[in-house]
Structures are given as C-alpha cells and as structure tokens.
Coordinates of C-alpha atoms in Angstrom, one line a residue:
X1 CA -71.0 -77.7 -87.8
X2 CA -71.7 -75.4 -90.9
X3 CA -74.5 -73.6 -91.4
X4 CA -75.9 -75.8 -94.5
X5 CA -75.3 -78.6 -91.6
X6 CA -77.6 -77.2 -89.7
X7 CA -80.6 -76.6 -92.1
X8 CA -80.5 -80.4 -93.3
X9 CA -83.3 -82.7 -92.8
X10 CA -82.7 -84.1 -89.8
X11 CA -79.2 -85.1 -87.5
X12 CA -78.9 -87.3 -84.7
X13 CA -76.2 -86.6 -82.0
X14 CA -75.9 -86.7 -78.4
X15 CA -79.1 -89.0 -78.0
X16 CA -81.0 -86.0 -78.6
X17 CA -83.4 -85.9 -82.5
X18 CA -82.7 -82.4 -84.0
X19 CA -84.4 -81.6 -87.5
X20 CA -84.4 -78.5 -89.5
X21 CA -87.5 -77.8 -91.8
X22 CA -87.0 -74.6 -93.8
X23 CA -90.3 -74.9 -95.4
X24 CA -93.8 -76.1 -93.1
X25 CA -91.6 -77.6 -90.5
X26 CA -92.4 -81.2 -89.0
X27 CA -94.8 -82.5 -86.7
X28 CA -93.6 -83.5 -83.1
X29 CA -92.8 -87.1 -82.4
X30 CA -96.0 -88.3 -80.0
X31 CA -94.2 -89.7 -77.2
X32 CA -91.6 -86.4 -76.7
X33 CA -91.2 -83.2 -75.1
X34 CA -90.8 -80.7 -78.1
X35 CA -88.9 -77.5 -78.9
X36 CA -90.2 -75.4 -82.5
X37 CA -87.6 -73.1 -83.4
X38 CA -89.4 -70.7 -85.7
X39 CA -87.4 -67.7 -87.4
X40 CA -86.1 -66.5 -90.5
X41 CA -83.3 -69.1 -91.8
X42 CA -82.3 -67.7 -95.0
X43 CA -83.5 -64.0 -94.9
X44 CA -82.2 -60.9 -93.1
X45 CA -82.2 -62.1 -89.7
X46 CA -80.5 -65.4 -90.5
X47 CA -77.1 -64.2 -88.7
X48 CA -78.9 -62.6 -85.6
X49 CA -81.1 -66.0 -85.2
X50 CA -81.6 -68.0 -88.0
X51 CA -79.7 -71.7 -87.9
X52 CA -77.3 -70.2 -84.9
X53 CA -80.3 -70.3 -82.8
X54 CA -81.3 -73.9 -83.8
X55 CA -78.1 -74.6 -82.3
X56 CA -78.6 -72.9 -79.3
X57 CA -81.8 -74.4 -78.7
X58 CA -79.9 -78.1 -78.8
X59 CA -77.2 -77.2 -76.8
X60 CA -79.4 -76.3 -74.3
X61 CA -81.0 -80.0 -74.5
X62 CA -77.7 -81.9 -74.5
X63 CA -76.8 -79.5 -71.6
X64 CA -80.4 -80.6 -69.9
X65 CA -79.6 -84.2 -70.7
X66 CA -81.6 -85.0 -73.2
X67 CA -84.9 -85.9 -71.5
X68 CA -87.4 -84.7 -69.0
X69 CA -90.1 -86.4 -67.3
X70 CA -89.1 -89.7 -68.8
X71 CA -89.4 -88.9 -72.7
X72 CA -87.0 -87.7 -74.9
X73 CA -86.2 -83.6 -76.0
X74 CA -86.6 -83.3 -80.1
X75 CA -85.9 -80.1 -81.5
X76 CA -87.9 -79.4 -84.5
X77 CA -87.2 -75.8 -86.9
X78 CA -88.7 -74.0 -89.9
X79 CA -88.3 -71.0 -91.9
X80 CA -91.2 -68.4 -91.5
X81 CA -89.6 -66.5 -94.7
X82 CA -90.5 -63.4 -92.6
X83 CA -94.1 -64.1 -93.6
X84 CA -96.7 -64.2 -90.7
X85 CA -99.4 -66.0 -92.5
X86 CA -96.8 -68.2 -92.8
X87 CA -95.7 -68.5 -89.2
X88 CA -99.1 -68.7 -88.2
X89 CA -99.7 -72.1 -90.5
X90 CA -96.3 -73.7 -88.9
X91 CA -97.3 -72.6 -85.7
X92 CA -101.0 -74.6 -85.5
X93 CA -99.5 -77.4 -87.3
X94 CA -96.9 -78.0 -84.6
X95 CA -99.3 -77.0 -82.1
X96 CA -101.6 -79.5 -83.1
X97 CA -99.2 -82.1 -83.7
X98 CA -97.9 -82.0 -80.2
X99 CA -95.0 -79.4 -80.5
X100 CA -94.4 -77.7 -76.3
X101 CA -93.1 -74.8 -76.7
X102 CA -92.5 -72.1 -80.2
X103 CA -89.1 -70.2 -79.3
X104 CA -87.0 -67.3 -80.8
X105 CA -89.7 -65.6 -83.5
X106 CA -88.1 -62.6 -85.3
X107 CA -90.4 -60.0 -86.2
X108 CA -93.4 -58.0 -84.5
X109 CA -96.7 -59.3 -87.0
X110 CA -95.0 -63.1 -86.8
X111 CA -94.2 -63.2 -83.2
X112 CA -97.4 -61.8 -82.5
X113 CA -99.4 -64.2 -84.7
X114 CA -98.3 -67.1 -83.3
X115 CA -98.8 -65.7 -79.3
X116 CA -102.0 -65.0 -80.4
X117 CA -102.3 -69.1 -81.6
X118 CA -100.7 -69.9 -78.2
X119 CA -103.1 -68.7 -76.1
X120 CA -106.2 -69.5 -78.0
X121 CA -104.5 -73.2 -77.7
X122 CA -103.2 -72.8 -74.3
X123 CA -99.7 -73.9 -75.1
X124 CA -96.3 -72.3 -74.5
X125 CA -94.3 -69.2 -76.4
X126 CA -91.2 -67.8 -75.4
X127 CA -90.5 -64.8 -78.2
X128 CA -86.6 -64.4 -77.8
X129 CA -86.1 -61.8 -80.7
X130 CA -89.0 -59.7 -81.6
X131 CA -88.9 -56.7 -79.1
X132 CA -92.1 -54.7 -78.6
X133 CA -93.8 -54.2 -75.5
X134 CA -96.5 -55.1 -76.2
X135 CA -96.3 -58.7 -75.2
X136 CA -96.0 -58.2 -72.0
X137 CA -99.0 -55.8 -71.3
X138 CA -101.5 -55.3 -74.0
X139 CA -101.4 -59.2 -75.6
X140 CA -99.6 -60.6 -72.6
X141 CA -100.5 -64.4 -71.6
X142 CA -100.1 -66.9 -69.3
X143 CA -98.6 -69.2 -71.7
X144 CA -96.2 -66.9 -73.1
X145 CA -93.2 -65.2 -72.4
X146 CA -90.8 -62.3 -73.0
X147 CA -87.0 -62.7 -73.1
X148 CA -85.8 -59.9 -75.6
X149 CA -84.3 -56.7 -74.7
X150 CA -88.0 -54.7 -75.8
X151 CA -88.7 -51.6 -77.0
X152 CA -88.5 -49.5 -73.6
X153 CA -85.0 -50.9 -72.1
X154 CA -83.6 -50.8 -75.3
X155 CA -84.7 -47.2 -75.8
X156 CA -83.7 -46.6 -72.2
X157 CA -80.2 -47.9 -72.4
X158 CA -79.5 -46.4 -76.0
X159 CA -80.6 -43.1 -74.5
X160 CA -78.7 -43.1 -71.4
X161 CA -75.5 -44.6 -73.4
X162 CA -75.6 -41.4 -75.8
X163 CA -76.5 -38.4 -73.0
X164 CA -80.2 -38.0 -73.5
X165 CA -79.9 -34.7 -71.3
X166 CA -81.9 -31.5 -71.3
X167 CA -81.5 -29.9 -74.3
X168 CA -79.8 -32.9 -76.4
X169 CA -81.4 -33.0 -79.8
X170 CA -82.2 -36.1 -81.9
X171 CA -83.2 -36.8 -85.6
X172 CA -84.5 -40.4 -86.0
X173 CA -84.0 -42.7 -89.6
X174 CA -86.7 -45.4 -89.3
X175 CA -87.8 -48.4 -90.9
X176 CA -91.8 -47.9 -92.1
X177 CA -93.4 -50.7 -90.3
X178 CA -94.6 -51.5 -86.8
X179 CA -91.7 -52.3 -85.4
X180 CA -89.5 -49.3 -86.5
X181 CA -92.7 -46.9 -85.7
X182 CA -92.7 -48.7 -82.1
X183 CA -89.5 -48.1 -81.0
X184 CA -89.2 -44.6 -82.5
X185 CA -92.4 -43.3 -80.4
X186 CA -90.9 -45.0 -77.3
X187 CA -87.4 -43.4 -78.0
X188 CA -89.5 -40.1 -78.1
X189 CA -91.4 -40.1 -75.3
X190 CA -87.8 -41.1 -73.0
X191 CA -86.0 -38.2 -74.8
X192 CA -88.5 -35.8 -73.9
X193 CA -88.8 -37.1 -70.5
X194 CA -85.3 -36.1 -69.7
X195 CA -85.6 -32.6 -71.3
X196 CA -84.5 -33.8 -74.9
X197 CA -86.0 -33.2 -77.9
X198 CA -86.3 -34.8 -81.2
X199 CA -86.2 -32.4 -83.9
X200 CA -86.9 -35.0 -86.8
X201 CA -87.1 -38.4 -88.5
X202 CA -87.1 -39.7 -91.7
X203 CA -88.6 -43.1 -92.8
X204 CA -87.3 -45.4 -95.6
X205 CA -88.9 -49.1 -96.7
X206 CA -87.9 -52.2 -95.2
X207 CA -85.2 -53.9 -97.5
X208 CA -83.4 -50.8 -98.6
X209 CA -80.5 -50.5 -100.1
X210 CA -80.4 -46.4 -100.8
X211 CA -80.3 -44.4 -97.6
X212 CA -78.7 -41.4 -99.3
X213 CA -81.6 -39.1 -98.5
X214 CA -82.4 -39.9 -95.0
X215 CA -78.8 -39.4 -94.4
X216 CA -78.9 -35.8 -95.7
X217 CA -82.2 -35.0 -93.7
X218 CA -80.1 -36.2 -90.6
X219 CA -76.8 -34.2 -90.9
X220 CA -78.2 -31.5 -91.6
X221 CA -81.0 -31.2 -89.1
X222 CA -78.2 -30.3 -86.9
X223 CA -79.3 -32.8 -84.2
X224 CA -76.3 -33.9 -82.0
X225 CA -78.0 -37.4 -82.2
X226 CA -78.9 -39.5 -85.2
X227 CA -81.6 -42.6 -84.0
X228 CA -81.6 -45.9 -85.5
X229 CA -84.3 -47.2 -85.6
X230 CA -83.4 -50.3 -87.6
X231 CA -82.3 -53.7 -87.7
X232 CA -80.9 -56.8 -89.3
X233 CA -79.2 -55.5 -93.0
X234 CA -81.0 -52.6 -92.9
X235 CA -78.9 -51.4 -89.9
X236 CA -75.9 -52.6 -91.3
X237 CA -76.5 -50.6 -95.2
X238 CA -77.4 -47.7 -92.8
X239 CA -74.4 -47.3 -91.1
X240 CA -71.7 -47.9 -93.6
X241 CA -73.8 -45.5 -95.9
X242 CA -73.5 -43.1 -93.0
X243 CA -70.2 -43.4 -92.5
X244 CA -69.3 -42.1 -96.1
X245 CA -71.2 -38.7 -95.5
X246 CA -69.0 -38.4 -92.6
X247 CA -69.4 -37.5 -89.2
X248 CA -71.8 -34.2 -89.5
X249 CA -72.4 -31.2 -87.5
X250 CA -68.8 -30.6 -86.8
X251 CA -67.8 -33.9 -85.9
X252 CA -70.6 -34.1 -83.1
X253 CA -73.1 -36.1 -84.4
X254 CA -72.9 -39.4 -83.0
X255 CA -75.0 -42.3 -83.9
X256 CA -77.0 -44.3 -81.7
X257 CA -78.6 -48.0 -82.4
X258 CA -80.9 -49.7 -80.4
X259 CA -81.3 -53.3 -81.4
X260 CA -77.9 -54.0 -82.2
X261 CA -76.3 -57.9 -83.0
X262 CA -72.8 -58.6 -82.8
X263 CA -73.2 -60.0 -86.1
X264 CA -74.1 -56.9 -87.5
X265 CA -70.9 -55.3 -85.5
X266 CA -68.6 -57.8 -87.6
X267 CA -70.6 -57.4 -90.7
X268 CA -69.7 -53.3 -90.8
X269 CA -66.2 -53.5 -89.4
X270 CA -64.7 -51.5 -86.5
X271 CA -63.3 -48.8 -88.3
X272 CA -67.2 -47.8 -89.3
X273 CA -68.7 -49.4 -86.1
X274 CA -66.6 -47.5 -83.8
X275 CA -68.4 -45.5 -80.9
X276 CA -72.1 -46.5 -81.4
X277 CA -73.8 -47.0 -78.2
X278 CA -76.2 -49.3 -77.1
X279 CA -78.0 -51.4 -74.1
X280 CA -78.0 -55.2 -74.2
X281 CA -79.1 -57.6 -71.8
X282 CA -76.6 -59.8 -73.2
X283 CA -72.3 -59.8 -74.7
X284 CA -70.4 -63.1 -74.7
X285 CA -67.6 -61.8 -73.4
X286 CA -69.8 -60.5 -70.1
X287 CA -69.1 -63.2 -67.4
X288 CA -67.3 -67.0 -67.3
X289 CA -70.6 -68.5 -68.1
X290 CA -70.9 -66.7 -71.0
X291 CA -67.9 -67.2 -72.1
X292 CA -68.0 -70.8 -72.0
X293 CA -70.7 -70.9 -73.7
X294 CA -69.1 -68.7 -76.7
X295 CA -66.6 -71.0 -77.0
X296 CA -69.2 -74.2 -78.1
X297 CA -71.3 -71.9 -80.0
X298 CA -68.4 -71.0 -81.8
X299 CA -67.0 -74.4 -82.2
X300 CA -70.3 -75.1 -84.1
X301 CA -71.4 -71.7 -85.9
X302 CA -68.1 -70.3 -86.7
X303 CA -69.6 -67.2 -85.2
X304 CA -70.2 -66.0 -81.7
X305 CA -73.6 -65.9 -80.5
X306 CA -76.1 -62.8 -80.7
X307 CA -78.2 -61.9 -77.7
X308 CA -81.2 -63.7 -79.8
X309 CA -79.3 -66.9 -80.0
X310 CA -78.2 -66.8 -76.1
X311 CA -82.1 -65.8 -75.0
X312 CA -82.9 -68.9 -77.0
X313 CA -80.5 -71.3 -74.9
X314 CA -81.8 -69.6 -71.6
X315 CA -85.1 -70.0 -72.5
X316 CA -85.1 -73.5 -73.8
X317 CA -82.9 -74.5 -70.2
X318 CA -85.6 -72.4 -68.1
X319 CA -88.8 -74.1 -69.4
X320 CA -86.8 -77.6 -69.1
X321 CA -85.7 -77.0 -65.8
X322 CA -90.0 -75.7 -65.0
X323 CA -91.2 -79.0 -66.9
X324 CA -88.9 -81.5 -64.4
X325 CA -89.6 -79.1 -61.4
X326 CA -93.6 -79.2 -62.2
X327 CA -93.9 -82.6 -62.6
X328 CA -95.8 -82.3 -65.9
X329 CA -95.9 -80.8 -69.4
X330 CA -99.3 -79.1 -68.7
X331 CA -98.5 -75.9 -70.2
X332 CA -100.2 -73.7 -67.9
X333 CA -98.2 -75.7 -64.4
X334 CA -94.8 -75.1 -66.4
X335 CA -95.5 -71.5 -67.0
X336 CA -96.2 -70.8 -63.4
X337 CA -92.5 -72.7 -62.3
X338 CA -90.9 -70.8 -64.9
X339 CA -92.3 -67.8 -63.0
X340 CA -91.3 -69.1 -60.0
X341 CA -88.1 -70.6 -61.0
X342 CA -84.8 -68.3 -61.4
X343 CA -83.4 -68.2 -64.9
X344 CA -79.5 -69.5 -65.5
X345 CA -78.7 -66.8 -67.4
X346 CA -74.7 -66.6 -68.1
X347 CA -74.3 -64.9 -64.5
X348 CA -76.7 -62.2 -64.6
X349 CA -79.5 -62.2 -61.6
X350 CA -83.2 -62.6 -64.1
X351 CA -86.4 -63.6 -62.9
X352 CA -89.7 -64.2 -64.8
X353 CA -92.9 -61.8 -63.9
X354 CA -95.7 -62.7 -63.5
X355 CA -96.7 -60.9 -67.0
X356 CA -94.2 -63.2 -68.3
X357 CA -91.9 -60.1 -68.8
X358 CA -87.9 -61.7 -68.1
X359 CA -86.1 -59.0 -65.7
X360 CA -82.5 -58.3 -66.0
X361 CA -79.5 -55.9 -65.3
X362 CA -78.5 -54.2 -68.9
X363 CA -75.3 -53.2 -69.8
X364 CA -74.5 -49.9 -71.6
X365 CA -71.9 -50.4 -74.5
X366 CA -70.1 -48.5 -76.6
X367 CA -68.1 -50.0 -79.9
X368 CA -64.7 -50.3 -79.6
X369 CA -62.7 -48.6 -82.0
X370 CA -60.0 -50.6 -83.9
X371 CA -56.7 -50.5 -81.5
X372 CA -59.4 -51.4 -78.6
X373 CA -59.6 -54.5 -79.9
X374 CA -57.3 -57.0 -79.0
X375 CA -58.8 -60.6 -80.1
X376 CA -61.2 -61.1 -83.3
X377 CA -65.2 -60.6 -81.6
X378 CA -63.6 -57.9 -79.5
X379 CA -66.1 -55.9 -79.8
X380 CA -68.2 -53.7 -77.1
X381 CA -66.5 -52.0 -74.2
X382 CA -69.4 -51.7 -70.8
X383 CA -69.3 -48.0 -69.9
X384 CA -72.5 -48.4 -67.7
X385 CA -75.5 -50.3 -66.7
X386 CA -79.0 -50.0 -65.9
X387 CA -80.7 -51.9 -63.2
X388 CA -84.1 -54.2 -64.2
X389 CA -86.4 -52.2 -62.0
X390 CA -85.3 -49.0 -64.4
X391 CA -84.9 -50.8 -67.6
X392 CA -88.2 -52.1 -67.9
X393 CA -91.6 -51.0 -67.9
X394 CA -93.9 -51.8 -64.6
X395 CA -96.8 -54.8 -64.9
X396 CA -99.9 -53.3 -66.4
X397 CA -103.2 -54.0 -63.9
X398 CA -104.5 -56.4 -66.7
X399 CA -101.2 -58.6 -66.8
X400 CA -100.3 -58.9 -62.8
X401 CA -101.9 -61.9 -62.8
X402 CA -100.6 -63.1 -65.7
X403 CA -103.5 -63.0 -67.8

C-alpha cells in the first residue's frame, strides 16, 4: 500500500473501517471503539509519522482482531499541518463525536494542546512522538500517556553514547522553539553533571535550509562535541551541510543527535550518517518481534518503521488489550489497566507508571558506516544500553498518583 493509498478517503480491509482525513478529520461511528491518529501527513514529519503511523495504528487493530467489548475498532486520521490551533479543533471535534483515544501527535504546542483537551474532557491521549518531559510531571494526567523516548533519556543516552566525561566540551546547533530550547537545557544540565561543559550554541529558525553559519560557530569553538538539537528535515539539511565543512578540530569533532528516525538515516545516506550516536527505545532490527513486524510495515510502507510509528502500534495494542481487560471504555478504568497491564513491546520488558510515563531499557547506537552494512535498512550498530530506572526521570510528588 502506497502512501497516496493511505491518505484516501476511507478503505475497508480486514473487517476493520480505516479512513484518512487530511483536513478536519471525521467524526467517530457511534456504536465503535475509536482510534484518532493526529500528526503531520504531508509536512516535515510525514516520514517519521505521518501515513506510516496510520498504518501502524491498523495493524495493531487487525492484530487485536478487530473488535473489543463487542463493537467494532475504526481508525480515523487527520493532518494537523503542524498547526496547534488546528490540532486542537480536530481534537474536540473527535472528542465530542465519540473518538477513544488521540495517538502519535508530533510536536510540543500540538501535543500539548490536545492533552490539555483530554483532560478537561476526561478522555484518553497516548503522545507517541512529541518528546518533552513535561507530560509526564508538570501537565501529566490520568487520561494520558507517554510512550516517546523524551527529552531526559534521549539526552541521557546521546550523552553517554558520545563520552559525556569530565572535561568533554560541547557546542549545541538548535532549532528556536520550545522543543529545541527543551532538549538543549536538559542536554546541559546532564553534561555538566558528569563534569562536561558546554562551551556554546547557536540557534537557527525552524524550516531552514542555510546552516552555513552555525556550522562555522561549531567547528571552530573547538568543542569535541557538536549537539543536535533538531529533528525531522531540519536534522537531515544539518548534517549533510555539516558533512561538507568536514570533520573539524582535527578530525575529532564528532556529532551527536538526539531524536534521530531511521528515515532520516536513509534520507542522508551512510557515507554522511556514519558514526552519529544516539539512544532509542526502539530499532527494527532489535529482537524477532520486531523484526516481524518490519517485515508487514514494510510490505505496506515501502519503508521500515521509525520508533514513532512502532510506539503507535504498541500503544494502540496496550489501550486495546486495557479496554477488553477493564470491561469497559470508561476512559479513566482503561487508563488504570493500562497502568497495570504490561506493554507488548517487540521483546523489550515496559511498563506504564503511574504518571503515565512508559518505562523501558534504551539502547545506545552508533551509525554504521557503509561496509557495516550488509542489507538495505542496515543501519545502527548497539554499542550500549541504559536501563529504565537511569533513563528516565523519577515521578514528580504531584503525578504519583497519576493526577
């Protein structure tokens, strides 16, 4: 199934209803249990999320069987064009129309905009893309939950991967909104924990296409370290720019992304990729689960799936597997069995929190360099992990309860 497939009006297979919406989206059939995937389906994010994750979400419901509690799973999807006021309109109108459960939600203001709807409406969220920490201790609910990598294991595991040791320097290129500010003030305050510094940064404007100068502030800071903090196309312009300055400071300087996508891995290309190291809580080539379910994604994306698109599958299985085990679709009873419930996720030991934060080994990666790779997606080598309990932050007093 192409792409274009996916973001038609509407296809039925498997007994299960699946329509894509990429403008309001489409209120829920009354008598079923339904799944809104809301992301960005044309824009930057497409590849991480985008259609790939709509897919996800119906695997997971012909996986499920295609009911629960006696009605049938639709799966409904719109484009938030990366707007929040935007996401925020979908968001009440599915809400209000009988829509379960929002999934996936790309971007701090949107995914924050429509938990904020979700608990003034008491009805479910599961953000499976935007990454702050925030929603799982300042704005955390107990409707909602968490099943990205956020801002403080991805910063933890990047760190680690690259030596964050006494004395290492770092000079940070950031993209000027919340989301890049976020993740560079958690990066800082890890770095400096371990005896690192950070010796500078340099912002540029989401959506930009010249990175020439932040590029020349990095190399020649000196720092052995150069900080991404970027994502989506922005990540991808930045590292191929990068790579035609060359290496820097000697061949030292290494470069070190947080929130990186396979996609964006294939996107750039090996021979530029090579060496960047990361955390993830999620590789397709990581276990037998997860390889089997590559191989279907792949059948119908032409692409193997991102961490966003997997968290969406494991999320829409979890609160499916909570809704049969709770007897009811009572949003507040399912969120508490999804808390109690553990989470299939492709082999890897997760559990829910009671702040809704999902828990989970990462894995440390580093790129693999051209001759590495020995089948096409062949992409990230493990060179370490980091257990949940270090990975993530602990429950704040205000969200033990789940509040």
């Amino acid at each position: 199934m192409t792409g274009q497939m996916l973001g038609r009006r509407g296809a039925l297979a498997g007994g299960v209803l699946a329509a894509a919406w990429p403008r309001r989206g489409r209120a829920a059939q009354p008598d079923a249990i339904t799944i809104g995937v809301l992301n960005d389906q044309t824009g930057p994010y497409a590849d991480s999320g985008g259609p790939g994750s709509v897919l996800s979400a119906r695997m997971a419901v012909k996986d499920f069987g295609g009911s629960v509690l006696g009605k049938t799973i639709e799966v409904v999807s719109a484009d938030t064009r990366n707007k929040p006021d935007i996401a925020a309109s979908i968001a009440r109108e599915w809400y209000d129309t009988g829509v379960d459960v929002i999934v996936d939600l790309p971007v701090t203001p949107i995914a924050a905009a429509v938990q904020q709807i979700a608990r003034e409406k008491t009805r479910s969220v599961m953000i499976d893309a935007a990454v702050v920490n925030d929603f799982t201790n300042r704005t955390c609910a107990p409707v909602s939950t968490h099943w990205a990598d956020d801002t403080h294991s991805m910063v933890s595991a990047t760190a680690k991967a690259a030596g964050f040791g006494s004395g290492e320097t770092w000079f940070f290129i950031t993209v000027d909104y919340s989301f890049g500010h976020a993740l560079q003030a958690e990066a800082t305050s890890v770095i400096e924990a371990a005896g690192g510094r950070v010796i500078g940064s340099a912002n540029f404007p989401l959506g930009s296409t010249d990175f020439s100068s932040q590029i020349v502030s990095a190399r020649s800071s000196g720092a052995r370290v150069i900080g991404l903090a970027a994502v989506g196309n922005d990540q991808v312009n930045l590292i191929k720019q990068a790579n035609e300055f060359g290496p820097g400071t000697g061949g030292r300087q290494t470069l070190a992304a947080f929130l990186v996508f396979i996609t964006d891995i294939n996107a750039v290309g090996l021979a530029i990729a090579q060496g960047i190291t990361f955390g993830s809580g999620f590789y397709w080539d990581q276990s037998d689960d997860s390889r089997a379910f590559a191989q279907r994604f792949m059948a119908g994306r032409g692409a193997m799936p991102t961490k966003t698109q997997a968290s969406v599958y494991a999320s829409c299985l979890h609160f499916l597997k909570a809704m049969q085990n709770a007897g009811t679709r009572d949003p507040i009873v399912v969120n508490r069995a999804m808390r109690s419930l553990p989470v299939a996720n492709f082999g890897r030991p997760t559990t829910v929190r009671a702040d809704g934060r999902v828990i989970y080994d990462l894995t440390l990666y580093r790129v693999k360099n051209p001759a590495e790779s020995h089948a096409p997606w062949d992409y990230f080598q493990p060179i370490g992990a980091i257990p949940a309990a270090e990975a993530f932050l602990p429950m704040t007093p205000v969200c033990e309860a789940g509040a």
